[in-house]
XYZ file of N, CA and C in Angstrom:
735
model
N 0.892 -1.436 -0.469
C 0.215 -0.164 0.097
C 1.143 1.307 0.030
N 2.351 1.246 0.650
C 3.313 2.405 0.543
C 2.731 3.287 -0.693
N 2.975 3.978 -0.781
C 3.215 4.730 -2.154
C 4.286 5.887 -2.225
N 5.348 5.800 -1.050
C 6.949 6.444 -2.341
C 7.732 4.872 -1.977
N 7.388 4.193 -0.979
C 8.934 3.226 -0.066
C 9.118 2.978 -0.919
N 11.115 2.328 -0.950
C 11.437 2.336 -1.916
C 11.386 0.593 -1.199
N 11.184 -0.295 -2.517
C 11.182 -1.494 -1.534
C 9.846 -1.849 -0.883
N 9.281 -1.620 -2.187
C 7.602 -1.853 -1.154
C 7.266 -3.673 -1.239
N 7.738 -3.563 -2.007
C 8.210 -5.645 -2.191
C 9.384 -6.253 -2.515
N 10.193 -6.482 -1.833
C 11.154 -7.237 -1.583
C 11.352 -8.451 -1.556
N 12.213 -9.054 -2.218
C 12.871 -10.233 -2.327
C 14.701 -10.736 -2.346
N 14.966 -10.762 -2.051
C 15.956 -11.317 -1.206
C 16.412 -12.849 -0.762
N 17.892 -12.965 -1.231
C 18.142 -14.082 -0.186
C 18.787 -15.561 -0.793
N 19.430 -16.221 -0.433
C 20.414 -17.372 -1.423
C 19.310 -18.379 -2.349
N 18.891 -18.363 -0.872
C 17.677 -20.081 -1.884
C 17.281 -19.554 -1.975
N 16.785 -20.514 -2.988
C 14.778 -19.540 -3.655
C 14.155 -19.491 -2.228
N 13.328 -18.715 -3.283
C 12.622 -18.017 -2.875
C 11.244 -17.469 -4.046
N 10.096 -17.789 -3.955
C 8.907 -17.812 -4.744
C 7.833 -17.706 -4.553
N 7.569 -16.259 -4.971
C 5.751 -15.862 -4.644
C 5.328 -17.104 -6.105
N 4.206 -17.340 -5.586
C 4.048 -18.039 -6.791
C 1.752 -17.691 -6.946
N 1.597 -16.848 -7.904
C -0.112 -16.828 -7.478
C -0.949 -16.153 -9.035
N -0.562 -17.827 -8.715
C -1.601 -17.808 -10.825
C -2.728 -17.135 -11.085
N -3.674 -16.907 -9.952
C -4.978 -16.828 -10.653
C -4.893 -14.934 -9.629
N -3.343 -14.470 -9.771
C -4.329 -13.139 -8.861
C -3.159 -11.992 -9.751
N -3.267 -10.838 -8.826
C -2.213 -9.327 -9.390
C -1.701 -9.107 -8.109
N -0.778 -9.370 -8.534
C 0.139 -8.458 -7.677
C 0.035 -7.160 -7.679
N -0.414 -6.025 -6.947
C -0.456 -4.932 -6.731
C 1.082 -4.196 -6.088
N 1.797 -3.296 -6.485
C 2.374 -2.952 -5.667
C 2.090 -0.862 -5.535
N 1.932 -0.053 -5.183
C 1.565 1.394 -5.306
C 2.781 2.293 -5.152
N 3.624 2.107 -4.651
C 4.895 3.030 -4.679
C 5.206 2.757 -5.957
N 5.112 4.881 -5.651
C 6.094 4.552 -7.320
C 7.704 5.483 -7.276
N 9.086 4.602 -6.184
C 9.415 4.786 -6.117
C 9.767 3.711 -7.325
N 11.535 3.845 -7.805
C 11.707 3.814 -9.314
C 12.621 1.086 -9.029
N 12.632 2.201 -7.112
C 12.799 0.294 -7.137
C 11.416 -0.003 -6.475
N 11.009 0.382 -6.543
C 9.463 -0.446 -5.824
C 9.507 -1.667 -5.509
N 9.572 -2.737 -6.376
C 9.863 -3.878 -6.619
C 11.389 -4.790 -6.209
N 11.903 -5.093 -5.461
C 13.444 -5.963 -6.129
C 13.619 -7.334 -5.594
N 14.301 -8.523 -6.347
C 14.249 -8.862 -6.398
C 16.332 -9.500 -6.614
N 16.846 -10.293 -5.383
C 17.412 -10.114 -5.965
C 18.655 -11.500 -4.791
N 19.022 -12.707 -6.033
C 18.946 -14.179 -5.972
C 18.091 -14.927 -6.753
N 17.917 -15.889 -6.050
C 17.068 -16.764 -7.104
C 15.906 -16.663 -6.910
N 14.938 -15.184 -7.412
C 14.220 -15.310 -6.309
C 12.899 -15.382 -7.670
N 11.162 -15.653 -7.725
C 10.516 -15.610 -8.870
C 9.944 -15.085 -8.172
N 8.784 -14.017 -8.762
C 7.223 -14.084 -8.580
C 6.303 -14.301 -10.377
N 5.364 -14.771 -9.166
C 4.213 -15.343 -11.612
C 3.169 -15.313 -10.551
N 2.495 -14.685 -11.587
C 1.127 -14.406 -11.511
C 0.126 -13.823 -13.084
N -1.006 -14.186 -12.371
C -1.719 -13.282 -13.611
C -1.144 -12.102 -14.343
N -0.753 -11.097 -13.591
C -0.326 -9.514 -13.899
C -0.160 -9.388 -12.629
N 0.977 -8.447 -13.129
C 2.067 -7.926 -12.329
C 1.435 -6.448 -12.322
N 0.850 -5.220 -11.587
C 1.072 -3.575 -11.892
C 1.941 -3.553 -10.672
N 3.171 -2.685 -11.104
C 3.900 -2.312 -10.301
C 3.669 -0.596 -11.032
N 3.329 0.350 -9.844
C 3.552 1.664 -10.662
C 4.612 2.655 -10.061
N 6.003 2.411 -9.700
C 6.948 1.895 -9.767
C 7.567 1.120 -10.611
N 9.291 0.882 -10.456
C 10.433 0.322 -11.074
C 9.930 -0.832 -10.489
N 10.826 -2.215 -11.298
C 11.698 -3.283 -10.891
C 13.295 -3.128 -10.740
N 13.870 -3.775 -10.261
C 14.880 -3.252 -9.832
C 15.354 -5.214 -9.493
N 16.158 -6.198 -10.087
C 16.605 -7.535 -10.272
C 18.187 -7.553 -10.575
N 18.758 -8.336 -9.294
C 19.739 -9.001 -9.627
C 20.182 -10.301 -8.934
N 21.061 -10.704 -10.021
C 21.298 -13.111 -10.148
C 19.776 -12.955 -11.294
N 19.909 -14.330 -10.272
C 19.257 -14.953 -11.319
C 17.476 -15.023 -10.721
N 17.323 -13.706 -10.783
C 15.662 -13.578 -10.782
C 15.359 -13.080 -11.257
N 13.472 -14.308 -11.792
C 13.010 -13.390 -12.724
C 11.315 -12.526 -12.254
N 10.706 -13.052 -13.690
C 9.177 -11.966 -13.240
C 8.276 -12.207 -14.542
N 7.499 -12.847 -14.128
C 5.990 -13.774 -15.167
C 4.902 -13.025 -14.685
N 4.101 -11.859 -15.615
C 4.624 -11.202 -16.796
C 5.414 -10.269 -16.483
N 5.302 -9.652 -17.340
C 5.977 -8.191 -16.920
C 5.237 -7.275 -16.547
N 5.925 -6.708 -16.491
C 4.541 -5.432 -15.136
C 3.452 -4.488 -16.350
N 2.911 -4.586 -16.241
C 1.917 -3.073 -16.736
C 2.178 -2.500 -17.424
N 2.358 -1.724 -18.406
C 3.040 -1.058 -18.649
C 2.272 0.660 -18.124
N 1.188 0.898 -17.784
C 0.644 2.264 -17.547
C -0.420 1.227 -16.212
N 0.503 1.804 -14.595
C 0.212 1.384 -13.821
C -0.939 2.431 -12.349
N -2.420 2.492 -12.199
C -1.987 3.770 -11.669
C -2.172 2.312 -10.259
N -1.636 3.650 -8.433
C -2.340 2.568 -7.394
C -3.536 2.902 -6.828
N -3.751 1.753 -6.104
C -5.592 1.560 -5.424
C -5.003 1.507 -3.666
N -6.482 2.627 -3.295
C -6.447 2.636 -2.778
C -6.298 1.704 -1.051
N -6.514 1.691 -0.327
C -6.792 1.135 0.837
C -8.200 0.061 0.840
N -8.186 -1.390 0.167
C -9.583 -1.257 -0.316
C -10.734 -1.334 1.194
N -10.059 -1.347 2.314
C -10.110 -1.583 3.626
C -10.458 -0.976 4.383
N -10.212 0.386 4.276
C -10.015 1.433 5.170
C -11.648 1.226 5.809
N -12.021 1.971 4.766
C -13.748 2.314 5.572
C -14.558 0.909 6.069
N -13.380 -0.219 6.022
C -14.826 -1.449 6.497
C -14.808 -1.689 8.063
N -16.202 -2.006 8.497
C -16.400 -2.153 10.127
C -15.853 -2.939 10.639
N -15.310 -1.795 11.742
C -14.679 -3.192 12.760
C -15.631 -3.373 13.759
N -14.545 -4.562 14.650
C -15.674 -5.241 15.330
C -15.586 -4.443 16.664
N -16.644 -4.687 16.962
C -16.746 -4.252 18.614
C -15.695 -4.797 19.277
N -14.750 -3.893 20.354
C -14.152 -5.136 21.429
C -14.861 -4.471 22.400
N -15.446 -5.826 23.425
C -15.996 -5.265 24.761
C -14.423 -5.669 25.432
N -15.210 -6.083 27.243
C -14.107 -6.419 28.090
C -13.053 -7.051 27.496
N -11.771 -7.477 28.988
C -10.720 -8.120 28.328
C -11.692 -9.349 29.189
N -11.842 -10.835 27.873
C -11.899 -12.369 28.743
C -9.988 -12.757 28.697
N -9.150 -12.576 28.655
C -8.152 -13.010 29.284
C -6.879 -11.815 28.832
N -6.051 -11.622 30.140
C -4.601 -10.619 29.941
C -3.815 -11.549 30.483
N -2.600 -11.084 29.684
C -1.407 -11.856 28.858
C -1.542 -13.406 29.251
N -1.839 -13.771 28.529
C -2.228 -15.520 28.378
C -1.177 -16.006 27.527
N -0.910 -16.755 28.755
C 0.817 -17.720 28.254
C 0.130 -19.328 28.235
N 1.144 -19.784 26.646
C 0.282 -21.084 27.282
C 2.614 -21.774 27.336
N 3.216 -22.866 27.835
C 3.937 -23.675 27.190
C 4.222 -23.985 28.363
N 5.498 -25.362 26.835
C 5.675 -27.009 27.449
C 4.685 -27.076 26.929
N 4.765 -28.343 26.501
C 4.719 -29.999 26.069
C 3.554 -30.030 26.579
N 2.271 -28.787 25.986
C 0.491 -28.752 27.119
C -0.391 -28.316 25.320
N -1.496 -28.618 25.838
C -2.211 -29.394 24.526
C -3.294 -28.141 24.806
N -4.598 -27.348 24.872
C -4.713 -26.441 24.865
C -6.068 -25.849 23.568
N -6.983 -25.671 24.001
C -7.844 -25.152 22.947
C -8.684 -24.096 23.442
N -8.058 -22.860 22.400
C -8.477 -21.878 23.473
C -9.917 -21.161 22.316
N -10.468 -20.153 23.082
C -11.963 -19.666 22.932
C -11.826 -18.639 22.612
N -13.224 -18.202 21.558
C -12.443 -16.912 21.087
C -13.009 -15.508 21.907
N -13.123 -14.480 21.433
C -12.398 -13.425 22.911
C -12.032 -12.281 22.955
N -11.625 -11.382 23.735
C -10.547 -10.358 24.061
C -9.521 -10.585 24.793
N -8.580 -10.585 24.303
C -7.612 -11.108 24.614
C -6.540 -9.939 24.997
N -6.259 -8.943 26.251
C -5.820 -7.452 26.470
C -4.226 -8.427 26.941
N -3.008 -7.725 25.894
C -1.698 -7.742 26.267
C -1.268 -9.762 25.060
N -2.552 -9.229 24.439
C -1.405 -10.383 23.925
C -1.304 -12.072 24.036
N -1.147 -12.412 23.372
C -1.062 -14.204 23.371
C 0.622 -14.646 23.736
N 1.471 -15.016 23.572
C 2.055 -15.735 24.732
C 3.022 -16.839 24.762
N 3.353 -18.092 23.499
C 3.982 -19.022 23.559
C 5.060 -20.070 23.487
N 5.552 -20.233 24.871
C 6.617 -20.876 24.480
C 6.916 -22.560 23.990
N 7.911 -23.138 23.601
C 7.890 -24.572 23.840
C 6.891 -25.782 22.407
N 7.147 -26.292 22.908
C 6.756 -27.947 22.122
C 4.654 -27.565 22.067
N 4.080 -26.468 22.360
C 2.576 -26.077 22.499
C 1.519 -26.475 21.215
N 1.036 -27.748 21.461
C -0.714 -27.042 20.490
C -1.714 -27.602 21.291
N -1.925 -26.151 19.922
C -3.099 -24.998 20.401
C -4.139 -25.331 19.011
N -4.813 -25.471 19.412
C -6.612 -25.450 18.739
C -7.233 -24.026 18.802
N -7.178 -22.998 17.395
C -8.351 -21.579 18.265
C -10.069 -22.338 17.569
N -10.669 -22.864 18.849
C -12.487 -22.600 17.927
C -12.591 -21.727 17.566
N -13.734 -22.174 16.958
C -14.234 -20.822 15.887
C -14.679 -19.812 16.223
N -15.067 -18.282 15.637
C -15.177 -17.241 16.074
C -14.085 -16.221 16.248
N -14.433 -14.993 17.042
C -13.501 -14.071 17.152
C -11.837 -13.954 17.781
N -11.279 -13.576 17.254
C -10.089 -13.633 18.529
C -9.253 -11.824 18.279
N -9.692 -11.164 19.666
C -9.199 -10.276 19.268
C -8.101 -10.236 20.043
N -6.939 -9.319 19.814
C -6.571 -8.725 20.119
C -5.268 -7.010 20.763
N -5.849 -7.845 21.430
C -5.171 -6.258 22.320
C -4.734 -5.741 23.193
N -3.815 -4.489 22.441
C -2.738 -3.993 23.270
C -2.150 -5.065 22.971
N -1.248 -6.022 22.295
C -0.093 -6.783 23.201
C 0.256 -7.772 21.313
N 1.351 -8.673 21.470
C 1.749 -9.616 20.620
C 1.060 -10.587 20.564
N 1.269 -11.349 19.074
C 0.929 -12.460 19.603
C 2.529 -13.734 18.610
N 2.591 -14.381 20.275
C 4.453 -14.892 19.693
C 4.693 -15.949 20.309
N 5.053 -16.712 19.625
C 5.753 -18.219 19.850
C 7.386 -18.470 19.744
N 7.788 -19.621 20.024
C 8.930 -20.104 19.479
C 8.696 -21.296 19.384
N 7.206 -21.809 18.308
C 7.436 -22.423 18.345
C 6.305 -23.727 18.669
N 5.832 -24.690 18.189
C 4.474 -25.256 17.757
C 3.475 -25.951 16.907
N 2.736 -26.328 16.929
C 2.167 -25.998 15.991
C 0.244 -25.456 17.127
N -0.173 -25.065 15.782
C -1.781 -23.620 15.208
C -2.626 -24.236 14.471
N -3.490 -24.144 14.880
C -4.557 -24.160 13.937
C -5.301 -24.393 14.152
N -6.327 -23.438 13.069
C -8.520 -22.989 13.635
C -8.598 -22.931 12.308
N -10.124 -23.153 12.300
C -11.134 -23.817 11.006
C -11.688 -22.938 11.456
N -12.765 -21.652 10.497
C -13.708 -20.457 11.369
C -13.228 -19.705 11.966
N -12.268 -19.577 11.734
C -11.419 -17.829 13.343
C -11.178 -16.726 11.822
N -11.072 -15.343 12.622
C -10.490 -13.941 12.444
C -10.116 -13.731 13.503
N -8.548 -13.696 13.396
C -7.866 -12.217 14.395
C -8.367 -10.517 13.960
N -8.451 -10.610 14.783
C -7.960 -8.619 14.920
C -7.578 -8.443 16.070
N -6.810 -7.266 15.533
C -5.744 -6.688 16.091
C -6.135 -5.452 16.435
N -5.297 -5.096 17.562
C -6.155 -2.927 18.103
C -5.326 -2.301 19.091
N -5.291 -1.714 18.716
C -4.669 -1.220 19.923
C -2.741 -0.653 19.766
N -2.210 -1.128 21.117
C -0.778 -0.553 21.343
C 0.065 -1.606 21.253
N 1.386 -1.598 20.764
C 1.527 -2.139 20.076
C 1.569 -4.429 20.161
N -0.131 -3.823 19.320
C 0.185 -4.873 19.062
C 0.052 -6.052 17.571
N 0.648 -6.327 16.819
C 1.611 -7.676 16.220
C 1.775 -8.855 16.177
N 1.865 -8.957 15.259
C 2.838 -10.911 14.963
C 4.131 -11.394 14.247
N 3.851 -12.085 15.712
C 5.396 -12.334 16.021
C 5.581 -13.769 15.963
N 6.045 -14.307 14.941
C 5.611 -15.337 14.768
C 7.475 -16.373 14.653
N 7.638 -17.259 14.833
C 9.012 -17.569 14.875
C 9.212 -18.798 15.619
N 10.469 -19.603 14.781
C 10.993 -21.350 15.500
C 9.775 -21.777 15.030
N 9.584 -23.086 15.592
C 10.043 -23.728 14.621
C 8.160 -24.312 14.017
N 7.411 -23.448 14.590
C 5.941 -23.445 14.686
C 5.176 -23.398 12.927
N 4.173 -24.301 13.430
C 3.178 -24.149 11.912
C 1.579 -23.833 12.761
N 1.722 -23.306 12.002
C 0.345 -22.946 11.609
C -0.208 -22.940 10.416
N -2.076 -23.372 10.707
C -2.670 -23.232 9.761
C -4.848 -23.111 10.302
N -4.070 -21.770 9.436
C -6.042 -21.265 9.863
C -7.044 -20.950 8.490
N -8.280 -21.430 8.682
C -9.224 -21.420 7.622
C -9.646 -19.839 8.095
N -9.969 -18.929 7.653
C -10.820 -18.169 8.057
C -12.232 -18.310 7.995
N -13.127 -17.175 8.964
C -14.675 -17.103 9.086
C -15.174 -17.239 7.598
N -16.709 -18.150 7.660
C -17.275 -16.973 6.475
C -18.332 -16.254 7.359
N -18.065 -16.250 8.246
C -19.582 -15.283 8.268
C -18.660 -14.609 10.444
N -20.269 -14.290 10.757
C -19.650 -13.352 11.571
C -19.833 -11.432 11.095
N -18.502 -11.449 11.747
C -17.751 -9.903 11.623
C -16.648 -9.923 11.673
N -16.447 -10.003 10.803
C -15.078 -10.281 9.363
C -15.043 -11.264 9.164
N -15.631 -12.278 8.077
C -15.584 -13.224 7.273
C -14.607 -12.643 6.293
N -14.101 -13.656 6.363
C -13.086 -13.876 4.514
C -11.931 -13.593 5.126
N -11.489 -12.815 7.128
C -10.686 -12.171 7.168
C -10.182 -13.332 8.225
N -9.187 -13.647 7.979
C -7.343 -14.469 9.139
C -7.052 -13.519 9.872
N -6.452 -12.548 9.497
C -6.246 -11.424 10.117
C -6.075 -9.951 9.560
N -7.798 -9.400 10.453
C -7.403 -8.011 10.356
C -6.928 -6.457 10.701
N -5.502 -6.385 10.764
C -5.663 -4.715 11.644
C -5.868 -4.021 11.199
N -6.577 -3.614 13.138
C -6.938 -2.302 12.677
C -6.611 -1.181 11.890
N -7.024 -0.542 10.391
C -6.510 0.667 9.906
C -5.755 1.487 10.446
N -6.831 2.117 11.840
C -6.069 3.591 12.621
C -5.160 2.769 13.633
N -5.187 1.423 13.199
C -3.990 1.019 13.932
C -2.772 0.135 13.939
N -2.054 -0.364 14.849
C -2.167 0.256 16.114
C -0.721 0.871 16.417
N -0.617 1.250 17.285
C 0.698 2.715 17.662
C 1.601 1.278 18.556
N 2.741 2.102 18.762
C 4.347 1.769 19.891
C 5.480 0.954 18.011
N 6.213 1.048 18.638
C 7.426 0.553 17.849
C 6.549 -0.696 17.473
N 5.804 -1.317 18.608
C 6.087 -3.485 18.212
C 5.230 -3.101 17.369
N 4.306 -2.350 16.989
C 2.973 -2.192 15.945
C 3.525 -2.136 14.884
N 5.074 -1.522 14.483
C 4.835 -0.981 13.092
C 5.472 -2.613 12.546
N 6.217 -3.273 12.677
C 5.796 -4.683 12.042
C 5.045 -5.763 12.695
N 5.292 -6.668 11.598
C 4.604 -8.311 11.746
C 5.937 -8.675 11.511
N 5.525 -9.918 11.590
C 7.066 -10.758 11.643
C 7.006 -12.719 10.998
N 7.235 -13.315 10.521
C 7.121 -14.327 10.294
C 8.849 -15.185 10.262
N 9.161 -15.098 11.195
C 10.911 -15.726 11.040
C 11.274 -17.489 11.683
N 11.844 -17.611 11.212
C 12.738 -18.973 11.903
C 12.213 -20.267 10.790
N 11.945 -21.008 10.846
C 11.372 -22.397 10.490
C 9.643 -21.999 10.038
N 9.696 -21.013 10.184
C 7.448 -21.997 10.499
C 7.334 -22.248 9.118
N 6.366 -22.307 9.397
C 5.378 -22.969 8.282
C 4.148 -21.815 8.612
N 3.402 -21.338 7.442
C 2.611 -20.544 7.083
C 1.338 -21.219 6.609
N -0.085 -20.847 6.556
C -1.401 -21.546 6.208
C -2.401 -20.374 6.778
N -2.212 -19.209 5.673
C -3.784 -18.433 5.941
C -4.192 -18.533 4.911
N -5.798 -19.215 5.887
C -6.669 -19.691 4.114
C -7.793 -17.508 4.380
N -6.936 -16.913 3.713
C -8.561 -15.693 3.544
C -7.998 -14.650 3.739
N -7.801 -13.360 3.603
C -6.918 -12.060 3.437
C -5.751 -11.494 4.510
N -5.212 -11.830 4.987
C -5.205 -11.413 6.081
C -4.407 -9.690 5.366
N -3.751 -9.021 5.968
C -5.456 -7.974 6.059
C -3.775 -7.006 7.318
N -2.827 -6.539 6.711
C -2.117 -5.625 8.112
C -1.451 -4.619 7.206
N -2.498 -3.568 7.514
C -2.096 -1.711 6.034
C -0.502 -0.973 6.499
N -0.542 -1.390 8.781
C 0.190 -0.213 8.757
C 1.500 -0.411 8.899
N 1.443 -1.578 8.305
C 2.678 -2.346 9.426
C 4.233 -3.205 7.526
N 5.262 -3.595 7.987
C 5.921 -3.688 6.746
C 6.154 -4.955 7.744
N 5.830 -6.583 7.118
C 5.628 -7.809 6.650
C 6.511 -7.854 6.570
N 7.063 -9.339 7.737
C 8.701 -9.643 6.954
C 8.842 -11.240 6.815
N 9.114 -11.584 6.056
C 8.787 -13.808 6.283
C 11.140 -12.992 6.107
N 11.519 -13.826 7.066
C 12.415 -14.107 7.459
C 12.873 -15.500 7.793
N 14.253 -16.134 7.291
C 15.542 -17.443 7.457
C 15.001 -18.166 6.621
N 14.492 -19.356 7.538
C 13.580 -20.555 6.382
C 12.590 -19.875 6.074
N 11.693 -19.781 6.392
C 9.938 -19.304 6.570
C 9.340 -19.708 5.129
N 8.588 -20.013 4.771
C 7.232 -20.557 3.580
C 6.431 -19.315 4.007
N 5.398 -19.524 3.172
C 3.685 -18.565 3.189
C 3.302 -19.406 2.202
N 2.185 -19.904 2.299
C 1.612 -21.065 1.521
C 0.264 -19.901 1.705
N -0.302 -20.191 0.261
C -1.833 -19.399 -0.535
C -1.960 -20.322 -0.808
N -3.616 -21.463 -0.765
C -3.389 -22.479 -1.806
C -4.688 -21.717 -2.692
N -5.384 -20.696 -1.977
C -6.687 -20.668 -2.090
C -6.399 -19.249 -2.927
N -7.688 -19.441 -4.030
C -7.793 -18.055 -5.237
C -8.060 -17.559 -3.941
N -8.923 -17.629 -2.765
C -9.374 -16.704 -2.124
C -7.718 -16.332 -1.081
N -7.060 -16.191 -1.032
C -6.587 -15.929 0.027
C -5.581 -14.582 -1.058
N -4.978 -13.363 -0.063
C -4.174 -12.126 -0.493
C -4.037 -11.542 1.458
N -2.976 -11.122 0.526
C -2.227 -10.385 1.913
C -2.139 -8.965 1.215
N -2.325 -8.042 2.356
C -2.465 -6.495 2.025
C -1.813 -6.356 3.330
N -0.205 -5.470 2.477
C 0.974 -4.631 4.322
C 1.130 -3.035 3.483
N 2.147 -2.493 4.074
C 2.591 -1.210 4.480
C 3.300 -1.487 2.599
N 4.572 -3.116 3.250
C 4.885 -3.038 2.792
C 5.541 -4.451 2.895
N 5.682 -5.130 2.143
C 6.598 -6.532 2.246
C 8.189 -6.702 1.879
N 8.527 -8.058 2.277
C 9.635 -8.637 2.787
C 9.169 -9.741 3.056
N 10.292 -10.491 1.988
C 10.937 -11.712 2.090
C 11.864 -11.732 2.360
N 13.064 -12.528 2.933
C 14.606 -12.163 3.458
C 14.579 -12.918 4.273
N 15.937 -13.509 3.025
C 16.710 -14.607 3.794
C 17.038 -16.634 3.027
N 16.895 -17.854 3.395
C 16.742 -18.915 2.968
C 16.135 -19.134 2.270
N 14.920 -19.021 3.363
C 13.496 -19.783 2.357
C 12.490 -19.322 1.944
């Protein structure tokens, strides 16, 4: 969404990094001469590449099809989308650690969620409001079918790292139908709220819209992101894929 950033979409690394979206348009609003940068063994494949600015490639990078000759920026499509009401805290500074299995329930999680160790977490269907905190983990397995995460408030973001596996399918109904993750476009504030990261060996499967409009979204290390559905899309202020995966 960023209109001026260099490397608003960035792929760089020593190993193969591929964005494969044969049924999707990749839109980059930045007018920078290097709005899209590819460095190393990186590949972009889509049905259409709409880049307002230019492309910089180094190494064995490839891009298909060629970017549109004329492309205009697109406003944030969800800037005025109705936000869910946020009630009182159902949980505060939620933590789970060690070799534990848990089924979490929808509600308002104030202070975020912290997971450590080889936890096994199932998210029951519904809306999870993450208020004034970070979702963070150092490993484990996380699954949810029919779930939406609404991120709002101070220092709110997703910091997924380590050996974790995530498999989330967005809710088809409720306050955020079709959204796996929805970041309040009026926030969040604070340094931790300026970026979300997927790093390490993590495997990410989000079926639905991942909407992080005010954040730098980074995939780093040996991380990989899967978007198997034509209804999966990723929206961020900037998107960066960095490292070995």
